[in-house]
PDB file of C-alpha atoms and ligand atoms in Angstrom:
ATOM      1  CA  MET A1202     140.505  19.035  13.961  1.00  0.00           C
ATOM      2  CA  GLN A1203     140.552  18.063  17.602  1.00  0.00           C
ATOM      3  CA  GLN A1204     143.377  19.138  19.624  1.00  0.00           C
ATOM      4  CA  GLU A1205     145.724  16.510  20.823  1.00  0.00           C
ATOM      5  CA  LYS A1206     145.680  16.371  24.749  1.00  0.00           C
ATOM      6  CA  LYS A1207     148.869  17.012  26.389  1.00  0.00           C
ATOM      7  CA  ILE A1208     149.553  16.432  30.042  1.00  0.00           C
ATOM      8  CA  PRO A1209     151.963  18.608  31.546  1.00  0.00           C
ATOM      9  CA  SER A1210     154.615  16.877  33.775  1.00  0.00           C
ATOM     10  CA  HIS A1211     154.742  19.423  36.377  1.00  0.00           C
ATOM     11  CA  ILE A1212     151.558  21.700  37.053  1.00  0.00           C
ATOM     12  CA  ALA A1213     151.594  24.475  39.587  1.00  0.00           C
ATOM     13  CA  PHE A1214     148.642  26.123  41.153  1.00  0.00           C
ATOM     14  CA  ILE A1215     148.546  29.630  42.683  1.00  0.00           C
ATOM     15  CA  MET A1216     145.394  29.097  44.890  1.00  0.00           C
ATOM     16  CA  ASP A1217     143.751  32.495  44.944  1.00  0.00           C
ATOM     17  CA  GLY A1218     140.013  33.564  45.750  1.00  0.00           C
ATOM     18  CA  ASN A1219     139.181  31.921  48.917  1.00  0.00           C
ATOM     19  CA  GLY A1220     138.489  35.128  50.770  1.00  0.00           C
ATOM     20  CA  ARG A1221     136.177  36.380  47.815  1.00  0.00           C
ATOM     21  CA  TRP A1222     134.421  32.969  47.683  1.00  0.00           C
ATOM     22  CA  ALA A1223     133.653  33.302  51.388  1.00  0.00           C
ATOM     23  CA  LYS A1224     132.668  37.094  51.112  1.00  0.00           C
ATOM     24  CA  LYS A1225     130.157  36.243  48.335  1.00  0.00           C
ATOM     25  CA  ARG A1226     128.395  33.808  50.893  1.00  0.00           C
ATOM     26  CA  LEU A1227     128.665  36.211  53.729  1.00  0.00           C
ATOM     27  CA  LEU A1228     131.016  33.710  55.550  1.00  0.00           C
ATOM     28  CA  PRO A1229     134.291  34.258  57.350  1.00  0.00           C
ATOM     29  CA  ARG A1230     137.337  34.006  55.210  1.00  0.00           C
ATOM     30  CA  LYS A1231     138.197  30.881  57.233  1.00  0.00           C
ATOM     31  CA  ALA A1232     135.299  29.291  55.620  1.00  0.00           C
ATOM     32  CA  GLY A1233     136.887  29.989  52.166  1.00  0.00           C
ATOM     33  CA  HIS A1234     140.199  28.597  53.092  1.00  0.00           C
ATOM     34  CA  ARG A1235     138.398  25.475  54.294  1.00  0.00           C
ATOM     35  CA  GLU A1236     136.710  25.029  51.024  1.00  0.00           C
ATOM     36  CA  GLY A1237     140.185  25.905  49.446  1.00  0.00           C
ATOM     37  CA  VAL A1238     141.430  22.593  51.198  1.00  0.00           C
ATOM     38  CA  SER A1239     138.711  20.675  49.315  1.00  0.00           C
ATOM     39  CA  ALA A1240     139.777  22.124  45.925  1.00  0.00           C
ATOM     40  CA  LEU A1241     143.367  21.233  46.672  1.00  0.00           C
ATOM     41  CA  ARG A1242     142.364  17.706  47.162  1.00  0.00           C
ATOM     42  CA  ARG A1243     140.167  17.653  44.133  1.00  0.00           C
ATOM     43  CA  MET A1244     143.135  18.881  42.126  1.00  0.00           C
ATOM     44  CA  VAL A1245     145.590  16.279  43.583  1.00  0.00           C
ATOM     45  CA  ASP A1246     143.098  13.476  42.430  1.00  0.00           C
ATOM     46  CA  ALA A1247     142.620  15.116  38.980  1.00  0.00           C
ATOM     47  CA  CYS A1248     146.447  15.338  38.533  1.00  0.00           C
ATOM     48  CA  ALA A1249     147.080  11.685  39.825  1.00  0.00           C
ATOM     49  CA  ASP A1250     144.295  10.471  37.492  1.00  0.00           C
ATOM     50  CA  ALA A1251     145.683  12.236  34.526  1.00  0.00           C
ATOM     51  CA  GLY A1252     149.359  11.004  35.069  1.00  0.00           C
ATOM     52  CA  VAL A1253     150.832  14.262  36.007  1.00  0.00           C
ATOM     53  CA  GLU A1254     154.392  13.662  37.688  1.00  0.00           C
ATOM     54  CA  MET A1255     154.531  16.731  39.941  1.00  0.00           C
ATOM     55  CA  VAL A1256     151.998  19.157  41.339  1.00  0.00           C
ATOM     56  CA  SER A1257     152.814  22.299  43.248  1.00  0.00           C
ATOM     57  CA  PHE A1258     150.542  24.532  45.340  1.00  0.00           C
ATOM     58  CA  TYR A1259     151.161  28.047  46.574  1.00  0.00           C
ATOM     59  CA  ALA A1260     149.614  27.833  50.040  1.00  0.00           C
ATOM     60  CA  PHE A1261     151.261  30.609  52.049  1.00  0.00           C
ATOM     61  CA  SER A1262     153.570  33.339  50.573  1.00  0.00           C
ATOM     62  CA  THR A1263     156.387  35.342  52.545  1.00  0.00           C
ATOM     63  CA  GLU A1264     154.016  38.412  52.099  1.00  0.00           C
ATOM     64  CA  ASN A1265     150.929  36.607  53.597  1.00  0.00           C
ATOM     65  CA  TRP A1266     152.372  37.164  57.230  1.00  0.00           C
ATOM     66  CA  THR A1267     150.857  40.909  56.817  1.00  0.00           C
ATOM     67  CA  ARG A1268     147.345  39.340  57.182  1.00  0.00           C
ATOM     68  CA  PRO A1269     145.517  39.519  60.448  1.00  0.00           C
ATOM     69  CA  GLN A1270     147.060  37.220  63.038  1.00  0.00           C
ATOM     70  CA  GLU A1271     143.666  35.430  63.423  1.00  0.00           C
ATOM     71  CA  GLU A1272     143.565  34.361  59.702  1.00  0.00           C
ATOM     72  CA  ILE A1273     147.353  33.204  59.977  1.00  0.00           C
ATOM     73  CA  ASP A1274     146.439  31.127  63.006  1.00  0.00           C
ATOM     74  CA  ALA A1275     143.316  29.501  61.293  1.00  0.00           C
ATOM     75  CA  LEU A1276     145.410  28.968  58.142  1.00  0.00           C
ATOM     76  CA  PHE A1277     148.120  27.026  60.001  1.00  0.00           C
ATOM     77  CA  LYS A1278     145.715  25.200  62.124  1.00  0.00           C
ATOM     78  CA  MET A1279     144.151  23.803  58.714  1.00  0.00           C
ATOM     79  CA  VAL A1280     147.737  22.942  57.462  1.00  0.00           C
ATOM     80  CA  SER A1281     148.272  20.913  60.584  1.00  0.00           C
ATOM     81  CA  GLU A1282     144.799  19.297  60.225  1.00  0.00           C
ATOM     82  CA  PHE A1283     145.391  18.640  56.466  1.00  0.00           C
ATOM     83  CA  ALA A1284     148.812  17.000  57.193  1.00  0.00           C
ATOM     84  CA  ASP A1285     147.246  14.583  59.736  1.00  0.00           C
ATOM     85  CA  LYS A1286     144.182  13.702  57.835  1.00  0.00           C
ATOM     86  CA  HIS A1287     145.012  13.904  53.991  1.00  0.00           C
ATOM     87  CA  LEU A1288     148.920  14.220  53.586  1.00  0.00           C
ATOM     88  CA  SER A1289     149.011  10.898  55.633  1.00  0.00           C
ATOM     89  CA  GLU A1290     146.599   9.375  52.961  1.00  0.00           C
ATOM     90  CA  TYR A1291     148.584  10.707  50.297  1.00  0.00           C
ATOM     91  CA  VAL A1292     151.844   8.997  51.778  1.00  0.00           C
ATOM     92  CA  ARG A1293     149.737   5.580  51.704  1.00  0.00           C
ATOM     93  CA  ARG A1294     148.903   6.221  48.015  1.00  0.00           C
ATOM     94  CA  GLY A1295     152.776   6.421  47.351  1.00  0.00           C
ATOM     95  CA  PHE A1296     153.010  10.077  46.581  1.00  0.00           C
ATOM     96  CA  ARG A1297     156.356  11.850  47.294  1.00  0.00           C
ATOM     97  CA  ILE A1298     155.544  14.883  49.626  1.00  0.00           C
ATOM     98  CA  MET A1299     157.560  17.973  49.706  1.00  0.00           C
ATOM     99  CA  PHE A1300     157.360  21.365  51.273  1.00  0.00           C
ATOM    100  CA  MET A1301     159.176  24.543  49.815  1.00  0.00           C
ATOM    101  CA  GLY A1302     159.695  27.648  51.997  1.00  0.00           C
ATOM    102  CA  ASP A1303     161.215  28.616  55.368  1.00  0.00           C
ATOM    103  CA  LEU A1304     159.233  26.060  57.621  1.00  0.00           C
ATOM    104  CA  SER A1305     161.339  27.261  60.625  1.00  0.00           C
ATOM    105  CA  LYS A1306     158.867  30.443  60.963  1.00  0.00           C
ATOM    106  CA  LEU A1307     155.735  28.321  61.120  1.00  0.00           C
ATOM    107  CA  PRO A1308     153.907  27.437  64.397  1.00  0.00           C
ATOM    108  CA  SER A1309     155.872  24.494  66.075  1.00  0.00           C
ATOM    109  CA  ASP A1310     152.891  21.957  66.142  1.00  0.00           C
ATOM    110  CA  THR A1311     152.526  22.645  62.302  1.00  0.00           C
ATOM    111  CA  VAL A1312     156.329  22.122  61.679  1.00  0.00           C
ATOM    112  CA  ALA A1313     156.070  18.745  63.696  1.00  0.00           C
ATOM    113  CA  ALA A1314     153.078  17.556  61.727  1.00  0.00           C
ATOM    114  CA  LEU A1315     154.880  18.379  58.387  1.00  0.00           C
ATOM    115  CA  LYS A1316     158.085  16.688  59.674  1.00  0.00           C
ATOM    116  CA  LYS A1317     156.291  13.586  60.568  1.00  0.00           C
ATOM    117  CA  ILE A1318     154.914  13.314  56.784  1.00  0.00           C
ATOM    118  CA  ILE A1319     158.310  13.991  55.338  1.00  0.00           C
ATOM    119  CA  GLU A1320     159.713  11.182  57.281  1.00  0.00           C
ATOM    120  CA  GLU A1321     156.786   8.738  56.365  1.00  0.00           C
ATOM    121  CA  ALA A1322     156.942   9.601  52.647  1.00  0.00           C
ATOM    122  CA  LYS A1323     160.768   9.444  52.378  1.00  0.00           C
ATOM    123  CA  ASP A1324     160.807   6.154  50.401  1.00  0.00           C
ATOM    124  CA  ASN A1325     157.734   6.990  48.066  1.00  0.00           C
ATOM    125  CA  THR A1326     158.344   7.128  44.416  1.00  0.00           C
ATOM    126  CA  GLY A1327     154.920   8.275  43.149  1.00  0.00           C
ATOM    127  CA  MET A1328     153.710  11.605  42.031  1.00  0.00           C
ATOM    128  CA  VAL A1329     155.317  14.528  43.715  1.00  0.00           C
ATOM    129  CA  VAL A1330     153.027  16.739  45.783  1.00  0.00           C
ATOM    130  CA  ASN A1331     154.842  19.920  46.578  1.00  0.00           C
ATOM    131  CA  ILE A1332     153.302  22.633  48.915  1.00  0.00           C
ATOM    132  CA  ALA A1333     154.944  26.149  49.313  1.00  0.00           C
ATOM    133  CA  LEU A1334     154.533  27.375  52.870  1.00  0.00           C
ATOM    134  CA  ASN A1335     156.068  30.676  53.880  1.00  0.00           C
ATOM    135  CA  TYR A1336     157.574  30.464  50.370  1.00  0.00           C
ATOM    136  CA  GLY A1337     158.797  33.484  48.253  1.00  0.00           C
ATOM    137  CA  GLY A1338     160.506  33.341  45.006  1.00  0.00           C
ATOM    138  CA  ARG A1339     163.034  36.141  45.763  1.00  0.00           C
ATOM    139  CA  ASP A1340     163.752  34.478  49.204  1.00  0.00           C
ATOM    140  CA  GLU A1341     164.413  31.211  47.346  1.00  0.00           C
ATOM    141  CA  ILE A1342     166.982  32.817  45.065  1.00  0.00           C
ATOM    142  CA  LEU A1343     168.819  34.588  47.812  1.00  0.00           C
ATOM    143  CA  ARG A1344     168.880  31.388  49.896  1.00  0.00           C
ATOM    144  CA  ALA A1345     170.395  29.537  46.786  1.00  0.00           C
ATOM    145  CA  VAL A1346     172.930  32.216  46.423  1.00  0.00           C
ATOM    146  CA  ASN A1347     173.916  32.214  50.095  1.00  0.00           C
ATOM    147  CA  LYS A1348     174.210  28.269  49.925  1.00  0.00           C
ATOM    148  CA  ILE A1349     176.621  28.815  47.074  1.00  0.00           C
ATOM    149  CA  ILE A1350     178.658  31.333  49.005  1.00  0.00           C
ATOM    150  CA  SER A1351     178.710  29.053  51.989  1.00  0.00           C
ATOM    151  CA  ALA A1352     180.067  26.261  49.820  1.00  0.00           C
ATOM    152  CA  GLY A1353     182.967  28.655  48.518  1.00  0.00           C
ATOM    153  CA  ILE A1354     181.915  28.185  44.784  1.00  0.00           C
ATOM    154  CA  ARG A1355     183.179  31.246  43.054  1.00  0.00           C
ATOM    155  CA  GLU A1356     181.556  30.783  39.691  1.00  0.00           C
ATOM    156  CA  VAL A1357     177.870  29.694  39.181  1.00  0.00           C
ATOM    157  CA  ASP A1358     175.983  28.517  36.053  1.00  0.00           C
ATOM    158  CA  ILE A1359     172.350  27.903  35.406  1.00  0.00           C
ATOM    159  CA  GLN A1360     172.534  24.356  36.583  1.00  0.00           C
ATOM    160  CA  THR A1361     174.308  25.060  39.916  1.00  0.00           C
ATOM    161  CA  LEU A1362     171.732  27.668  40.792  1.00  0.00           C
ATOM    162  CA  SER A1363     168.826  25.377  39.730  1.00  0.00           C
ATOM    163  CA  ASP A1364     170.171  22.653  41.865  1.00  0.00           C
ATOM    164  CA  CYS A1365     170.165  24.888  44.963  1.00  0.00           C
ATOM    165  CA  MET A1366     166.445  25.791  44.595  1.00  0.00           C
ATOM    166  CA  TYR A1367     164.092  24.026  46.691  1.00  0.00           C
ATOM    167  CA  THR A1368     163.149  22.141  43.506  1.00  0.00           C
ATOM    168  CA  GLY A1369     166.567  21.108  42.757  1.00  0.00           C
ATOM    169  CA  GLY A1370     166.606  18.038  40.485  1.00  0.00           C
ATOM    170  CA  LEU A1371     162.845  18.243  39.686  1.00  0.00           C
ATOM    171  CA  PRO A1372     161.282  19.756  36.577  1.00  0.00           C
ATOM    172  CA  ASP A1373     160.244  23.418  36.348  1.00  0.00           C
ATOM    173  CA  PRO A1374     156.459  23.705  36.077  1.00  0.00           C
ATOM    174  CA  ASP A1375     155.218  23.451  32.393  1.00  0.00           C
ATOM    175  CA  VAL A1376     152.219  25.361  33.393  1.00  0.00           C
ATOM    176  CA  ILE A1377     151.536  27.778  36.295  1.00  0.00           C
ATOM    177  CA  VAL A1378     147.835  28.112  36.785  1.00  0.00           C
ATOM    178  CA  ARG A1379     146.270  31.165  38.936  1.00  0.00           C
ATOM    179  CA  SER A1380     142.714  31.214  40.026  1.00  0.00           C
ATOM    180  CA  SER A1381     140.294  34.217  40.646  1.00  0.00           C
ATOM    181  CA  GLY A1382     141.036  36.175  37.557  1.00  0.00           C
ATOM    182  CA  GLU A1383     144.365  37.797  39.073  1.00  0.00           C
ATOM    183  CA  LYS A1384     147.182  37.931  36.519  1.00  0.00           C
ATOM    184  CA  ARG A1385     150.280  38.002  38.481  1.00  0.00           C
ATOM    185  CA  LEU A1386     152.831  35.567  39.863  1.00  0.00           C
ATOM    186  CA  SER A1387     152.992  37.388  43.398  1.00  0.00           C
ATOM    187  CA  ASN A1388     156.436  36.015  44.069  1.00  0.00           C
ATOM    188  CA  PHE A1389     155.801  32.453  42.997  1.00  0.00           C
ATOM    189  CA  MET A1390     158.633  30.313  41.417  1.00  0.00           C
ATOM    190  CA  LEU A1391     160.428  33.226  39.849  1.00  0.00           C
ATOM    191  CA  TRP A1392     163.261  31.104  38.707  1.00  0.00           C
ATOM    192  CA  GLN A1393     161.604  28.103  37.585  1.00  0.00           C
ATOM    193  CA  ALA A1394     158.797  30.127  35.719  1.00  0.00           C
ATOM    194  CA  ALA A1395     161.313  31.131  32.886  1.00  0.00           C
ATOM    195  CA  TYR A1396     159.422  28.974  30.299  1.00  0.00           C
ATOM    196  CA  SER A1397     156.220  27.945  32.138  1.00  0.00           C
ATOM    197  CA  GLU A1398     152.993  28.461  30.220  1.00  0.00           C
ATOM    198  CA  LEU A1399     150.779  30.840  32.286  1.00  0.00           C
ATOM    199  CA  VAL A1400     147.011  29.999  32.565  1.00  0.00           C
ATOM    200  CA  PHE A1401     144.682  32.449  34.253  1.00  0.00           C
ATOM    201  CA  VAL A1402     141.232  31.271  34.976  1.00  0.00           C
ATOM    202  CA  ASP A1403     138.317  33.309  36.473  1.00  0.00           C
ATOM    203  CA  GLU A1404     136.914  30.618  38.707  1.00  0.00           C
ATOM    204  CA  LEU A1405     137.719  31.282  42.584  1.00  0.00           C
ATOM    205  CA  TRP A1406     139.979  28.458  43.919  1.00  0.00           C
ATOM    206  CA  PRO A1407     137.337  26.836  46.024  1.00  0.00           C
ATOM    207  CA  ASP A1408     135.413  26.234  42.958  1.00  0.00           C
ATOM    208  CA  PHE A1409     138.068  24.397  41.188  1.00  0.00           C
ATOM    209  CA  ASP A1410     136.776  20.840  40.106  1.00  0.00           C
ATOM    210  CA  SER A1411     137.424  18.418  37.536  1.00  0.00           C
ATOM    211  CA  ALA A1412     135.627  20.420  34.687  1.00  0.00           C
ATOM    212  CA  VAL A1413     138.097  23.358  35.439  1.00  0.00           C
ATOM    213  CA  PHE A1414     141.021  20.939  35.465  1.00  0.00           C
ATOM    214  CA  ASP A1415     139.894  19.665  32.081  1.00  0.00           C
ATOM    215  CA  LYS A1416     139.588  23.298  30.744  1.00  0.00           C
ATOM    216  CA  ILE A1417     143.099  23.969  31.953  1.00  0.00           C
ATOM    217  CA  ILE A1418     144.414  20.800  30.181  1.00  0.00           C
ATOM    218  CA  GLU A1419     142.604  21.753  27.030  1.00  0.00           C
ATOM    219  CA  GLU A1420     144.025  25.322  27.081  1.00  0.00           C
ATOM    220  CA  TYR A1421     147.624  23.892  27.775  1.00  0.00           C
ATOM    221  CA  SER A1422     147.337  21.589  24.819  1.00  0.00           C
ATOM    222  CA  LYS A1423     146.740  24.420  22.566  1.00  0.00           C
ATOM    223  CA  ARG A1424     149.958  26.242  23.522  1.00  0.00           C
ATOM    224  CA  ASP A1425     152.748  26.308  21.127  1.00  0.00           C
ATOM    225  CA  ARG A1426     155.983  26.001  23.311  1.00  0.00           C
ATOM    226  CA  ARG A1427     158.794  27.216  21.365  1.00  0.00           C
ATOM    227  CA  TYR A1428     161.642  28.131  23.718  1.00  0.00           C
ATOM    228  CA  GLY A1429     162.880  30.800  21.527  1.00  0.00           C
ATOM    229  CA  ASN A1430     162.911  28.554  18.281  1.00  0.00           C
ATOM    230  CA  ILE A1431     160.609  29.132  15.411  1.00  0.00           C
ATOM    231  CA  ARG A1432     158.676  26.044  15.729  1.00  0.00           C
ATOM    232  CA  ARG A1433     156.983  24.053  18.403  1.00  0.00           C
ATOM    233  CA  ILE A1434     159.407  21.905  20.796  1.00  0.00           C
ATOM    234  CA  GLY A1435     157.211  19.741  23.044  1.00  0.00           C
TER     235      GLY A1435
HETATM  236  C1  IPE B1307     144.159  32.385  48.501  1.00  0.00           C
HETATM  237  O1  IPE B1307     143.110  32.974  48.908  1.00  0.00           O
HETATM  238  C2  IPE B1307     144.752  31.641  49.943  1.00  0.00           C
HETATM  239  C3  IPE B1307     146.007  32.305  50.480  1.00  0.00           C
HETATM  240  C4  IPE B1307     146.674  33.162  49.917  1.00  0.00           C
HETATM  241  C5  IPE B1307     146.485  31.683  51.811  1.00  0.00           C
HETATM  242  P1  IPE B1307     142.903  34.598  49.481  1.00  0.00           P
HETATM  243  O2  IPE B1307     142.864  34.410  50.930  1.00  0.00           O
HETATM  244  O3  IPE B1307     144.081  35.300  48.914  1.00  0.00           O
HETATM  245  O4  IPE B1307     141.622  35.084  48.862  1.00  0.00           O
HETATM  246  P2  IPE B1307     141.221  36.398  48.307  1.00  0.00           P
HETATM  247  O5  IPE B1307     142.249  36.778  47.221  1.00  0.00           O
HETATM  248  O6  IPE B1307     141.314  37.390  49.519  1.00  0.00           O
HETATM  249  O7  IPE B1307     139.943  36.328  47.670  1.00  0.00           O
HETATM  250  C1  IPE B1308     149.229  34.605  46.296  1.00  0.00           C
HETATM  251  O1  IPE B1308     148.022  34.995  46.744  1.00  0.00           O
HETATM  252  C2  IPE B1308     149.738  33.860  47.332  1.00  0.00           C
HETATM  253  C3  IPE B1308     149.296  32.472  47.531  1.00  0.00           C
HETATM  254  C4  IPE B1308     148.350  31.861  46.807  1.00  0.00           C
HETATM  255  C5  IPE B1308     149.770  31.733  48.630  1.00  0.00           C
HETATM  256  P1  IPE B1308     147.664  36.578  47.483  1.00  0.00           P
HETATM  257  O2  IPE B1308     146.242  36.776  47.572  1.00  0.00           O
HETATM  258  O3  IPE B1308     148.569  36.565  48.604  1.00  0.00           O
HETATM  259  O4  IPE B1308     148.331  37.352  46.377  1.00  0.00           O
HETATM  260  P2  IPE B1308     148.218  38.951  46.078  1.00  0.00           P
HETATM  261  O5  IPE B1308     148.320  39.661  47.265  1.00  0.00           O
HETATM  262  O6  IPE B1308     146.752  39.144  45.400  1.00  0.00           O
HETATM  263  O7  IPE B1308     149.320  39.334  45.031  1.00  0.00           O
HETATM  264 MG1   MG B1309     144.367  36.541  47.082  1.00  0.00          MG
END
């Protein structure tokens, strides 16, 4: 029997393998990141075509600051260019654009480019495109706790803490996909991942295309989401 196709409401990508993609071709790591941007754009289009409501991308972690300064500079230059060229196109397509992470530590021209996009997209109602920059799951939880303390709240429940996350009011990821064969979360969406399906694929991130996307949807469609129950719930 053919499997019924299930489209996740929220799909999150841990984009990994750009450096290995470049190394295989004897290119600088930067070239891998550049191809990574193209892959991200292919996944945004695939998600929009499939009717996904929210897509998240892990672009830069709180741990990535330990990389060589030259690579960090190249990455943020690409983020600024991506904002000017492609995020502005997404704004025109009606997508909601959000960034999660501490943007204050980013280069000032990158922050300016991102703020411009946030402003332009503020009335949009379409698919949510969420990009994690200087993001760490532990950092996010601490930030939420500190917000709660500052508000003078003395007792917290799950909803209160959820609302204080960057993703407050938005759905948790139904599926978290990691490329390049690595099987870990690397500090991504630790709170939100409580019941996410995890899909690990061997393809390097720059090789992600519509065929890989279809394979992910097929895999997700086979999963039995039980949430502690004894039968499939959704
Ligand atoms: C992912 O690719 C991109 C970022 C973390 C910014 P990597 O740069 O981690 O690529 P590998 O893991 O070295 O191949
Ligand atoms: C995870 O990739 C972070 C991002 C995709 C932004 P890394 O390449 O930094 O993760 P580790 O070091 O393999 O855990
Ligand atoms: Mg990596």
